[in-house]
């Protein structure tokens, strides 16, 4: 069984990386012209697909790395640096700009036909940062029990994402521009600290410190 501290760390890392409040205004922009029922269908499908993607990487991410000859220590360093880059974007409000560009391009090309798959599930929910965080966390949880607990953490995080999408209009009005900016910056600082810890753990693992 994984300790409470590890579970809290896993939950915090995933939740901050996925960023449900930040997804709410993007979801509204992607689903312009849809009624409430259609938005709900997109939110359900997108959340389930994202859960499936993250669950696969939680279960088989280490095996994939092993097949490619990549050590967990090296991936922790690389993943930590990637998460630090994401935290930098969050603090300086670059991440939402990039996500908005991604969503705008998708609307133009696909005309919302496969909106739940792209760009909602991938890369807005289960993006490179979330996938990297999932593989990193999976490397710290041993045994079947640890993997089950990680799947449960992913399920809770994606349930919160789904709730944020369903309540997107209310959440967007409640937070406002100032509230979203403040929350994003606070979460970015927290993620930067967690990402540095991943790098430190990776260096220790890679060099046997």
Tab-separated table of C-alpha atoms in Angstrom:
chain	number	residue	atom	x	y	z
A	1	UNK	CA	0.000	0.000	0.000
A	2	UNK	CA	1.184	3.512	-0.794
A	3	UNK	CA	1.515	6.017	2.051
A	4	UNK	CA	-0.835	8.945	2.514
A	5	UNK	CA	1.901	11.472	1.676
A	6	UNK	CA	2.611	9.743	-1.648
A	7	UNK	CA	-1.094	9.677	-2.505
A	8	UNK	CA	-1.482	13.382	-1.721
A	9	UNK	CA	1.624	14.170	-3.776
A	10	UNK	CA	0.315	12.111	-6.704
A	11	UNK	CA	-3.130	13.729	-6.534
A	12	UNK	CA	-1.706	17.259	-6.293
A	13	UNK	CA	0.729	16.755	-9.164
A	14	UNK	CA	-1.896	15.322	-11.504
A	15	UNK	CA	-4.590	17.824	-10.584
A	16	UNK	CA	-2.298	20.822	-11.037
A	17	UNK	CA	-0.994	19.455	-14.356
A	18	UNK	CA	-4.467	18.769	-15.746
A	19	UNK	CA	-5.740	22.147	-14.425
A	20	UNK	CA	-9.577	21.766	-14.402
A	21	UNK	CA	-10.313	25.507	-13.808
A	22	UNK	CA	-8.110	26.420	-16.762
A	23	UNK	CA	-9.980	23.980	-19.001
A	24	UNK	CA	-13.393	25.533	-18.296
A	25	UNK	CA	-13.091	28.670	-20.486
A	26	UNK	CA	-11.364	26.679	-23.246
A	27	UNK	CA	-14.195	24.136	-23.208
A	28	UNK	CA	-16.723	26.930	-23.585
A	29	UNK	CA	-14.802	28.288	-26.557
A	30	UNK	CA	-14.609	24.865	-28.195
A	31	UNK	CA	-18.309	24.135	-27.801
A	32	UNK	CA	-19.742	27.451	-29.003
A	33	UNK	CA	-23.156	26.870	-30.579
A	34	UNK	CA	-23.792	23.582	-28.776
A	35	UNK	CA	-26.703	23.079	-26.400
A	36	UNK	CA	-26.292	21.747	-22.847
A	37	UNK	CA	-26.902	18.111	-23.844
A	38	UNK	CA	-24.320	18.217	-26.630
A	39	UNK	CA	-21.759	19.822	-24.328
A	40	UNK	CA	-22.391	17.108	-21.758
A	41	UNK	CA	-21.774	14.394	-24.366
A	42	UNK	CA	-18.496	16.012	-25.398
A	43	UNK	CA	-17.436	16.365	-21.728
A	44	UNK	CA	-18.274	12.717	-20.923
A	45	UNK	CA	-16.494	11.302	-23.945
A	46	UNK	CA	-13.462	13.571	-23.597
A	47	UNK	CA	-13.024	12.749	-19.903
A	48	UNK	CA	-13.344	8.993	-20.480
A	49	UNK	CA	-10.836	9.004	-23.338
A	50	UNK	CA	-8.376	11.051	-21.297
A	51	UNK	CA	-8.787	8.639	-18.367
A	52	UNK	CA	-8.085	5.674	-20.650
A	53	UNK	CA	-4.933	7.323	-22.024
A	54	UNK	CA	-3.545	8.165	-18.581
A	55	UNK	CA	-4.477	4.738	-17.187
A	56	UNK	CA	-2.558	3.006	-20.002
A	57	UNK	CA	0.547	5.072	-19.255
A	58	UNK	CA	0.141	4.424	-15.519
A	59	UNK	CA	0.108	0.662	-16.119
A	60	UNK	CA	2.540	0.291	-19.010
A	61	UNK	CA	4.590	3.501	-19.053
A	62	UNK	CA	7.551	1.920	-17.243
A	63	UNK	CA	7.508	-1.088	-19.610
A	64	UNK	CA	7.514	1.237	-22.626
A	65	UNK	CA	10.487	3.123	-21.190
A	66	UNK	CA	12.295	-0.148	-20.493
A	67	UNK	CA	11.750	-1.336	-24.055
A	68	UNK	CA	13.269	1.918	-25.301
A	69	UNK	CA	16.231	1.589	-22.944
A	70	UNK	CA	15.293	4.657	-20.903
A	71	UNK	CA	15.891	4.435	-17.151
A	72	UNK	CA	13.319	5.749	-14.703
A	73	UNK	CA	15.938	8.124	-13.313
A	74	UNK	CA	16.485	9.687	-16.738
A	75	UNK	CA	12.736	9.979	-17.320
A	76	UNK	CA	12.240	11.603	-13.914
A	77	UNK	CA	14.802	14.256	-14.838
A	78	UNK	CA	13.269	14.832	-18.293
A	79	UNK	CA	9.707	14.750	-16.965
A	80	UNK	CA	10.580	17.085	-14.114
A	81	UNK	CA	12.078	19.581	-16.562
A	82	UNK	CA	8.961	19.334	-18.759
A	83	UNK	CA	6.680	19.949	-15.778
A	84	UNK	CA	8.883	22.873	-14.739
A	85	UNK	CA	8.454	24.369	-18.226
A	86	UNK	CA	4.674	23.984	-17.871
A	87	UNK	CA	4.770	25.641	-14.440
A	88	UNK	CA	6.769	28.525	-15.959
A	89	UNK	CA	4.072	28.966	-18.601
A	90	UNK	CA	1.361	28.893	-15.923
A	91	UNK	CA	3.078	31.530	-13.786
A	92	UNK	CA	3.594	33.873	-16.733
A	93	UNK	CA	0.223	33.096	-18.378
A	94	UNK	CA	1.672	31.456	-21.483
A	95	UNK	CA	-0.022	28.061	-21.144
A	96	UNK	CA	-3.594	29.183	-21.765
A	97	UNK	CA	-2.454	31.188	-24.799
A	98	UNK	CA	-0.881	28.041	-26.261
A	99	UNK	CA	-3.963	25.950	-25.469
A	100	UNK	CA	-6.247	28.534	-27.059
A	101	UNK	CA	-4.168	28.429	-30.263
A	102	UNK	CA	-4.419	24.616	-30.260
A	103	UNK	CA	-8.195	24.719	-29.818
A	104	UNK	CA	-8.675	27.383	-32.507
A	105	UNK	CA	-6.745	25.315	-35.047
A	106	UNK	CA	-8.775	22.217	-34.223
A	107	UNK	CA	-12.094	23.990	-34.724
A	108	UNK	CA	-10.986	25.170	-38.148
A	109	UNK	CA	-9.741	21.774	-39.330
A	110	UNK	CA	-12.206	19.315	-37.817
A	111	UNK	CA	-15.312	21.504	-37.458
A	112	UNK	CA	-15.981	19.954	-34.043
A	113	UNK	CA	-16.731	16.467	-35.492
A	114	UNK	CA	-14.193	14.730	-33.245
A	115	UNK	CA	-13.975	17.455	-30.630
A	116	UNK	CA	-14.035	15.095	-27.652
A	117	UNK	CA	-10.983	13.201	-28.926
A	118	UNK	CA	-8.982	16.123	-30.276
A	119	UNK	CA	-8.234	18.590	-28.858
A	120	UNK	CA	-10.238	18.027	-25.656
A	121	UNK	CA	-8.997	14.596	-24.512
A	122	UNK	CA	-5.645	14.963	-26.257
A	123	UNK	CA	-3.799	17.276	-25.745
A	124	UNK	CA	-5.862	19.614	-23.525
A	125	UNK	CA	-6.630	17.072	-20.758
A	126	UNK	CA	-4.165	14.208	-21.284
A	127	UNK	CA	-1.345	16.297	-22.675
A	128	UNK	CA	2.415	15.700	-22.508
A	129	UNK	CA	2.599	17.149	-19.006
A	130	UNK	CA	-0.153	14.929	-17.601
A	131	UNK	CA	1.270	11.839	-19.321
A	132	UNK	CA	4.772	12.585	-18.027
A	133	UNK	CA	3.445	13.180	-14.511
A	134	UNK	CA	1.506	9.889	-14.634
A	135	UNK	CA	4.569	7.865	-15.682
A	136	UNK	CA	6.710	9.600	-13.054
A	137	UNK	CA	4.209	8.896	-10.293
A	138	UNK	CA	3.755	5.302	-11.459
A	139	UNK	CA	7.503	4.803	-11.030
A	140	UNK	CA	7.190	5.613	-7.327
A	141	UNK	CA	4.318	3.193	-6.700
A	142	UNK	CA	5.281	-0.473	-6.513
A	143	UNK	CA	3.086	-3.532	-6.868
A	144	UNK	CA	-0.463	-4.086	-7.980
A	145	UNK	CA	-1.889	-2.189	-5.005
A	146	UNK	CA	0.138	0.895	-5.881
A	147	UNK	CA	-1.026	0.837	-9.490
A	148	UNK	CA	-4.658	0.425	-8.391
A	149	UNK	CA	-4.310	3.405	-6.083
A	150	UNK	CA	-2.805	5.467	-8.897
A	151	UNK	CA	-5.689	4.524	-11.207
A	152	UNK	CA	-8.064	5.658	-8.444
A	153	UNK	CA	-6.208	8.990	-8.183
A	154	UNK	CA	-6.464	9.454	-11.962
A	155	UNK	CA	-10.191	8.645	-11.801
A	156	UNK	CA	-10.760	11.268	-9.081
A	157	UNK	CA	-8.793	13.908	-11.020
A	158	UNK	CA	-10.718	13.183	-14.232
A	159	UNK	CA	-14.001	13.277	-12.287
A	160	UNK	CA	-13.050	16.787	-11.151
A	161	UNK	CA	-12.199	17.670	-14.753
A	162	UNK	CA	-15.617	16.421	-15.862
A	163	UNK	CA	-17.286	18.463	-13.114
A	164	UNK	CA	-15.350	21.562	-14.220
A	165	UNK	CA	-16.476	21.045	-17.823
A	166	UNK	CA	-20.111	20.548	-16.833
A	167	UNK	CA	-19.995	23.642	-14.610
A	168	UNK	CA	-17.805	25.582	-17.063
A	169	UNK	CA	-20.189	28.531	-17.483
A	170	UNK	CA	-20.676	29.002	-13.730
A	171	UNK	CA	-17.001	28.443	-12.947
A	172	UNK	CA	-15.917	30.944	-15.589
A	173	UNK	CA	-18.301	33.600	-14.248
A	174	UNK	CA	-17.308	32.898	-10.620
A	175	UNK	CA	-13.543	33.098	-11.111
A	176	UNK	CA	-13.478	35.875	-13.670
A	177	UNK	CA	-10.294	36.952	-15.420
A	178	UNK	CA	-8.544	38.003	-12.197
A	179	UNK	CA	-9.523	34.861	-10.310
A	180	UNK	CA	-8.321	32.555	-13.099
A	181	UNK	CA	-5.013	34.409	-13.367
A	182	UNK	CA	-4.427	34.244	-9.600
A	183	UNK	CA	-5.334	30.554	-9.345
A	184	UNK	CA	-3.196	29.641	-12.356
A	185	UNK	CA	-0.162	31.411	-10.894
A	186	UNK	CA	-0.566	29.771	-7.488
A	187	UNK	CA	-0.867	26.323	-9.062
A	188	UNK	CA	2.141	27.088	-11.248
A	189	UNK	CA	4.330	27.830	-8.222
A	190	UNK	CA	3.206	24.594	-6.582
A	191	UNK	CA	3.900	22.588	-9.743
A	192	UNK	CA	7.362	24.140	-10.090
A	193	UNK	CA	8.296	22.892	-6.599
A	194	UNK	CA	6.977	19.408	-7.367
A	195	UNK	CA	8.853	19.311	-10.684
A	196	UNK	CA	12.146	20.234	-8.999
A	197	UNK	CA	11.600	17.374	-6.562
A	198	UNK	CA	11.169	14.981	-9.515
A	199	UNK	CA	14.489	16.193	-10.954
A	200	UNK	CA	16.239	15.758	-7.598
A	201	UNK	CA	14.858	12.223	-7.245
A	202	UNK	CA	15.888	11.469	-10.827
A	203	UNK	CA	19.469	12.643	-10.251
A	204	UNK	CA	19.702	10.518	-7.101
A	205	UNK	CA	18.352	7.486	-8.962
A	206	UNK	CA	20.527	7.966	-12.061
A	207	UNK	CA	23.763	8.473	-10.125
A	208	UNK	CA	22.957	6.178	-7.203
A	209	UNK	CA	23.155	9.015	-4.687
